[in-house]
GROMACS .gro file of C-alpha atoms in nm:
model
  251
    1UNK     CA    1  12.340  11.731  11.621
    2UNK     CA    2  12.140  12.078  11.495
    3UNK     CA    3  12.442  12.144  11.231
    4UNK     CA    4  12.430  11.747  11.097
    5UNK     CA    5  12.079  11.786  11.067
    6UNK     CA    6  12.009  12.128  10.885
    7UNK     CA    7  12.338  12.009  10.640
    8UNK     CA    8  12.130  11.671  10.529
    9UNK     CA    9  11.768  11.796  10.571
   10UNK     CA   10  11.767  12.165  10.462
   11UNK     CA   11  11.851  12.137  10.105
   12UNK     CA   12  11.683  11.811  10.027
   13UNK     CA   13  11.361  12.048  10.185
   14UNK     CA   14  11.443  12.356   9.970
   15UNK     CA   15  11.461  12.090   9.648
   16UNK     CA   16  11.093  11.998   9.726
   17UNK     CA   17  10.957  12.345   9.761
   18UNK     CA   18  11.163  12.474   9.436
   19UNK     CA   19  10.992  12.180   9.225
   20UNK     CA   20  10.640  12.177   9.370
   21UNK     CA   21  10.520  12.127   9.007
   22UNK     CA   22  10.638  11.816   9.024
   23UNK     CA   23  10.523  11.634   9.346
   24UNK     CA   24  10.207  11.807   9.416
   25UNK     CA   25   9.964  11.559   9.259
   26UNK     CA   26  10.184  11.347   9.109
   27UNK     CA   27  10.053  10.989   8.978
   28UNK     CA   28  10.257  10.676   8.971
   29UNK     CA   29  10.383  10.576   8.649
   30UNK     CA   30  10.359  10.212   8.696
   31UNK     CA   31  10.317   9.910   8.472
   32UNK     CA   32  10.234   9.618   8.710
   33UNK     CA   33  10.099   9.632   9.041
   34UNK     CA   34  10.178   9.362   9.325
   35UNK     CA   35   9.935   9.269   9.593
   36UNK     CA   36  10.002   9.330   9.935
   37UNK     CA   37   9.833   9.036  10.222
   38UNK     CA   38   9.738   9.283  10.456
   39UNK     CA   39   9.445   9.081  10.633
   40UNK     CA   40   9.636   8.738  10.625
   41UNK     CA   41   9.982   8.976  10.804
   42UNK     CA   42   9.726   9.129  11.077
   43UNK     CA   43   9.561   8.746  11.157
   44UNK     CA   44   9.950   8.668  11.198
   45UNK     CA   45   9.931   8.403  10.937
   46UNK     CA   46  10.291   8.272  10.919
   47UNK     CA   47  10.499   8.372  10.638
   48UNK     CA   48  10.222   8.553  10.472
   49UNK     CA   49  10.421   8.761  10.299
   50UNK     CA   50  10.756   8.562  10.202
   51UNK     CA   51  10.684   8.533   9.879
   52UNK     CA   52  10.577   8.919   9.834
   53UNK     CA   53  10.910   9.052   9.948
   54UNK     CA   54  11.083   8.783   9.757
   55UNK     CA   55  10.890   8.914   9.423
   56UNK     CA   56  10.933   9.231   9.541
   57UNK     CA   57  11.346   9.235   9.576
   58UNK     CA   58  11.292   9.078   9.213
   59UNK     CA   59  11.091   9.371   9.073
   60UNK     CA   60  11.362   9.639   9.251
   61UNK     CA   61  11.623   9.442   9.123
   62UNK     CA   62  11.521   9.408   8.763
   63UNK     CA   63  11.425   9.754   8.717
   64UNK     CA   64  11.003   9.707   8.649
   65UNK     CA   65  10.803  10.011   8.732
   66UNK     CA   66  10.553   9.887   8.980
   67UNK     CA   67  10.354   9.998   9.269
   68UNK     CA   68  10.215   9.797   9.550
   69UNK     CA   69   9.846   9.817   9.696
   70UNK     CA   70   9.694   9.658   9.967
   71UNK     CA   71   9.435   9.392   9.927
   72UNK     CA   72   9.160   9.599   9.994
   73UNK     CA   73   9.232   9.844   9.736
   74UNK     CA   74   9.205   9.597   9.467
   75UNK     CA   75   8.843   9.614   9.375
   76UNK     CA   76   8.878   9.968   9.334
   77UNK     CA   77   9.183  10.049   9.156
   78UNK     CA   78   9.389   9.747   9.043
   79UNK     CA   79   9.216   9.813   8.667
   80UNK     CA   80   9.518  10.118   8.662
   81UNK     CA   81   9.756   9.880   8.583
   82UNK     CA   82   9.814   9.629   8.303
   83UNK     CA   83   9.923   9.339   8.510
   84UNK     CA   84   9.869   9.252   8.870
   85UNK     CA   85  10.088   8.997   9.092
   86UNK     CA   86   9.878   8.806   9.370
   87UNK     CA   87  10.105   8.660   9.629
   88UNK     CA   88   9.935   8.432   9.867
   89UNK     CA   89   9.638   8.665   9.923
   90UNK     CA   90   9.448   8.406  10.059
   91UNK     CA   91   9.186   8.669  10.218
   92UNK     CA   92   8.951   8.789   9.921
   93UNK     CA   93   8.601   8.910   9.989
   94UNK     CA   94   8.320   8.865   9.694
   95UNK     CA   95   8.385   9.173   9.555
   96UNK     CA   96   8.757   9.122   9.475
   97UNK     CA   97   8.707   8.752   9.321
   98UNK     CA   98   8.464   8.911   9.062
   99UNK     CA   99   8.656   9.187   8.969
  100UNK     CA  100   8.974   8.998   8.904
  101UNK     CA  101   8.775   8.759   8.717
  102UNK     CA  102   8.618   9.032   8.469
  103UNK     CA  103   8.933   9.230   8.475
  104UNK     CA  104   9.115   8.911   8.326
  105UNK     CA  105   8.818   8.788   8.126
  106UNK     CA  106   8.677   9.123   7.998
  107UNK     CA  107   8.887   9.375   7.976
  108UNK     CA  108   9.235   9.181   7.952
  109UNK     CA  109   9.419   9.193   8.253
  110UNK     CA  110   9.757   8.970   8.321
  111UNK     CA  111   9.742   8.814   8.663
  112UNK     CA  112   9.992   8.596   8.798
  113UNK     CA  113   9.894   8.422   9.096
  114UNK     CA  114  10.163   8.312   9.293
  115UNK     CA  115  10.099   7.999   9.589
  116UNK     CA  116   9.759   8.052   9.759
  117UNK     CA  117   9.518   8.289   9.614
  118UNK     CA  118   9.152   8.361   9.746
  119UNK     CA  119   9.069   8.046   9.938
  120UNK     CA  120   8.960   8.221  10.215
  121UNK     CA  121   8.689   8.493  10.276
  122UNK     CA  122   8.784   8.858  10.400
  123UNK     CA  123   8.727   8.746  10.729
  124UNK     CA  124   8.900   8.392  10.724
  125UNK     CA  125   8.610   8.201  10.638
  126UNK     CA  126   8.714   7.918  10.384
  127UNK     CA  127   8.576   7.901  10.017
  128UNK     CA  128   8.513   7.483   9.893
  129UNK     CA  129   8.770   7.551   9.647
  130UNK     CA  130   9.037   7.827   9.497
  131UNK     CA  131   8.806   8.071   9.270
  132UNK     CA  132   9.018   8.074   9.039
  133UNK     CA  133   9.076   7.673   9.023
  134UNK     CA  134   8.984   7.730   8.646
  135UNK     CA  135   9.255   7.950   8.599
  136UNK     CA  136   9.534   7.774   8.765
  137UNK     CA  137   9.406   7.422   8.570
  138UNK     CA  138   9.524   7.646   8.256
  139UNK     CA  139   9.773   7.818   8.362
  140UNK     CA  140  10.032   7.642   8.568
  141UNK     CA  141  10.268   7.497   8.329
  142UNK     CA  142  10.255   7.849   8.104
  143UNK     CA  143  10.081   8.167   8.070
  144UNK     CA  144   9.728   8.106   7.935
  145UNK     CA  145   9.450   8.330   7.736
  146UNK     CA  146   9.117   8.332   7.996
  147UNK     CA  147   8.873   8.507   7.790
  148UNK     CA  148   9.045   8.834   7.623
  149UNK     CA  149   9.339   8.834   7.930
  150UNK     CA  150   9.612   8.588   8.058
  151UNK     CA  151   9.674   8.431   8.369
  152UNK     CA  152  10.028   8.260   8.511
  153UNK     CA  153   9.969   8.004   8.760
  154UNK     CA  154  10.291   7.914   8.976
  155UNK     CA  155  10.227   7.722   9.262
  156UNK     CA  156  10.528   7.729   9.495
  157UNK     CA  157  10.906   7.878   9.449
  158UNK     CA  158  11.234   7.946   9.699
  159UNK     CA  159  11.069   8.228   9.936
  160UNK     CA  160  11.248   8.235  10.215
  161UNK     CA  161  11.562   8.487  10.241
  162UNK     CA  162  11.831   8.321  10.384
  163UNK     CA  163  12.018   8.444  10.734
  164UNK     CA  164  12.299   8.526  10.740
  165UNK     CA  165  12.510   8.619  11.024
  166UNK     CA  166  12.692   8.976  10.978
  167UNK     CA  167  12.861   9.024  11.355
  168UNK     CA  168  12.789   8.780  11.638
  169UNK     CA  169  12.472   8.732  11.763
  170UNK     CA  170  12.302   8.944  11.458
  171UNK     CA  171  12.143   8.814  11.186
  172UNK     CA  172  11.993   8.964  10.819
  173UNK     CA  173  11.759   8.814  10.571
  174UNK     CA  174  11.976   8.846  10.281
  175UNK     CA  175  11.821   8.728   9.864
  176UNK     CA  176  12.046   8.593   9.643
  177UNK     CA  177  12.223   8.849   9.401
  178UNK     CA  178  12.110   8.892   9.033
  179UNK     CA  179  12.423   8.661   8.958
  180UNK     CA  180  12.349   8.406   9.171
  181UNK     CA  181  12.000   8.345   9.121
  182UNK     CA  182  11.871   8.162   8.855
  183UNK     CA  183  11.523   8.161   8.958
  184UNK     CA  184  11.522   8.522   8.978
  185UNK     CA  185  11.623   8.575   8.580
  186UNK     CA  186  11.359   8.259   8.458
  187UNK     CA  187  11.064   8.437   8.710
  188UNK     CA  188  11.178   8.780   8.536
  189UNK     CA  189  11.132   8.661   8.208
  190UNK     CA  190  10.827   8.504   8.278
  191UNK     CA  191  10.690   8.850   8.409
  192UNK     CA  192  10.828   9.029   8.077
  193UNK     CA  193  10.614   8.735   7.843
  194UNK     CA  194  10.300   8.835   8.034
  195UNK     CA  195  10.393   9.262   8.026
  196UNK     CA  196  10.460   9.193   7.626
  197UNK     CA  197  10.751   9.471   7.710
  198UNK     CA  198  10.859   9.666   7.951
  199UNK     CA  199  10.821  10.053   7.972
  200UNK     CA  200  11.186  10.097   8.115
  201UNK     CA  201  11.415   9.888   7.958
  202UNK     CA  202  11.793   9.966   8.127
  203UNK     CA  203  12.136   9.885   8.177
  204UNK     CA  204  12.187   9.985   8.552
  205UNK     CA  205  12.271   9.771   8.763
  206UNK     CA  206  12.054   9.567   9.016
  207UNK     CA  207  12.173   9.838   9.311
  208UNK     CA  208  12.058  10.112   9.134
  209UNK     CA  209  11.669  10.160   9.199
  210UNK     CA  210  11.377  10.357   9.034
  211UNK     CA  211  11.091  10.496   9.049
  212UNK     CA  212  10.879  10.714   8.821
  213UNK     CA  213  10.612  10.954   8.839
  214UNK     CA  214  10.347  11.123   8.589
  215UNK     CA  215  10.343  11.504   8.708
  216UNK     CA  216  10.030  11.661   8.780
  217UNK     CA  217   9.957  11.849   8.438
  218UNK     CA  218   9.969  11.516   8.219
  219UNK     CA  219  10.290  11.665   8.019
  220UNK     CA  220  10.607  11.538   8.221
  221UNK     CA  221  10.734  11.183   8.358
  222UNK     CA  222  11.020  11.187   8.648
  223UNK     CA  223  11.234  10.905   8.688
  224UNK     CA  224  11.388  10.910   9.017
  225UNK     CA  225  11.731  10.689   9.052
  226UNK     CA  226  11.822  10.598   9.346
  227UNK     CA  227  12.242  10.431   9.409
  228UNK     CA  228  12.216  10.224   9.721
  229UNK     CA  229  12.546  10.081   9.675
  230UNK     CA  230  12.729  10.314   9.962
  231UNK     CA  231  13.106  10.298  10.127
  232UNK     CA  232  13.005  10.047  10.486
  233UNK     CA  233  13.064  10.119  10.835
  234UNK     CA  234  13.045  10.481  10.830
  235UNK     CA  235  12.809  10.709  10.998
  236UNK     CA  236  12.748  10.860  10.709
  237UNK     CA  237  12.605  10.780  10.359
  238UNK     CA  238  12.899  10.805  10.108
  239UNK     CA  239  12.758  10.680   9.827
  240UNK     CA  240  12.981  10.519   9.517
  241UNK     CA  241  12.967  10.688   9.210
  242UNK     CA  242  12.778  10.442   8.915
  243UNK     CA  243  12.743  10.531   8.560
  244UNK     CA  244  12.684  10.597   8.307
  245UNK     CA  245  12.435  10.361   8.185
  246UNK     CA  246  12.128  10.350   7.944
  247UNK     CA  247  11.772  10.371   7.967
  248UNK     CA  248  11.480  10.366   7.738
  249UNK     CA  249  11.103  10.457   7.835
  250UNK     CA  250  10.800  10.438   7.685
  251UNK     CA  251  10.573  10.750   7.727
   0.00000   0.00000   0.00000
């Protein structure tokens, strides 16, 4: 309906064009950066990306500024971040083995590499071995110096969400809750060791998201929460009030 429309839309548009100065140009203000399989999803490689939304969930959950960029944008812009998660991206042309490698060994980058990294070319064409067999030789019991960087090696974990039945006949992929899931906090911590700190350290709880932004003109960070815990089975979005809670970020 034109009146249910215009009451959610129009001033969420009139927000946006009365604080231009800071969207217009803005630049992620992200710590870690998590790899995206987007040439193993499009050859329809079964569960390529299982453990990607399971990290992911983890990272929205915990509260850890990140961003996530496709496989092919690696090579040319995962040295913005200081840590990078690889997720099974078994697809990795030349290019991206050899920057990871002097990102890690030259200019020290953190990289954990989660399951089954690199073994295959860009175009599915497989490699002998891992490139980074060295690495995960080093690395897979605990985080290990390679060169002036360190690498986390872990080579399998609970992926999978489970289903759950909500009505008859439909089913959702539902991760455990911060409470329930032990793996969660130890792969959390494990992240922090290799960050040496977080630059949001918070209170809020696990339904409460984030995300922040560097404006334009280099002098202001946003930090944009977001409360997706909501009254159910409305056709509406009644969200429940949260708060307060504390935050702390490093500029």
């Amino acid at each position: 309906a034109e009146e249910r429309y215009r009451t959610r839309v129009y001033p969420y548009q009139r927000f946006l064009a009365e604080h231009e100065d800071l969207f217009v140009e803005a630049r992620p203000y992200s710590e870690l950066a998590i790899v995206y399989p987007r040439r193993s999803e499009v050859a329809a490689e079964g569960g390529a990306t299982d453990a990607l939304r399971r990290i992911g969930t983890l990272l929205e959950n915990e509260h850890f500024l990140f961003d996530m960029i496709l496989d092919e944008q690696l090579a040319d812009g995962g040295d913005r971040y200081g840590m990078l998660i690889l997720a099974d991206v078994k697809r990795e042309s030349p290019a991206e083995v050899a920057f990871l490698r002097w990102w890690v060994e030259e200019r020290d980058g953190q990289v954990m590499l989660v399951g089954d990294n690199g073994t295959l070319r860009e175009d599915g064409r497989s490699r002998k071995e891992s490139p980074f067999a060295d690495w995960i030789e080093q690395a897979s019991d605990a985080a290990a110096r390679i060169g002036r960087g360190q690498v986390l090696s872990l080579a399998d974990g609970p992926w999978e969400a489970q289903r759950v039945e909500v009505k008859p006949g439909v089913e959702i992929a539902v991760y455990p809750t911060p409470a329930e899931d032990e793996f969660g906090r130890e792969l959390a911590a494990r992240i922090d060791d290799l960050l040496e700190g977080r630059w949001l350290v918070t209170d809020a709880p696990w339904f409460v998201r984030v995300r922040a932004w560097r404006t334009a003109d280099d002098r202001r960070i946003c930090v944009h929460w977001i409360n997706y815990r909501q009254v159910e089975n409305l056709d509406d979005e009644v969200p429940l009030e949260q708060g307060p809670f504390q935050a702390t970020l490093v500029a």
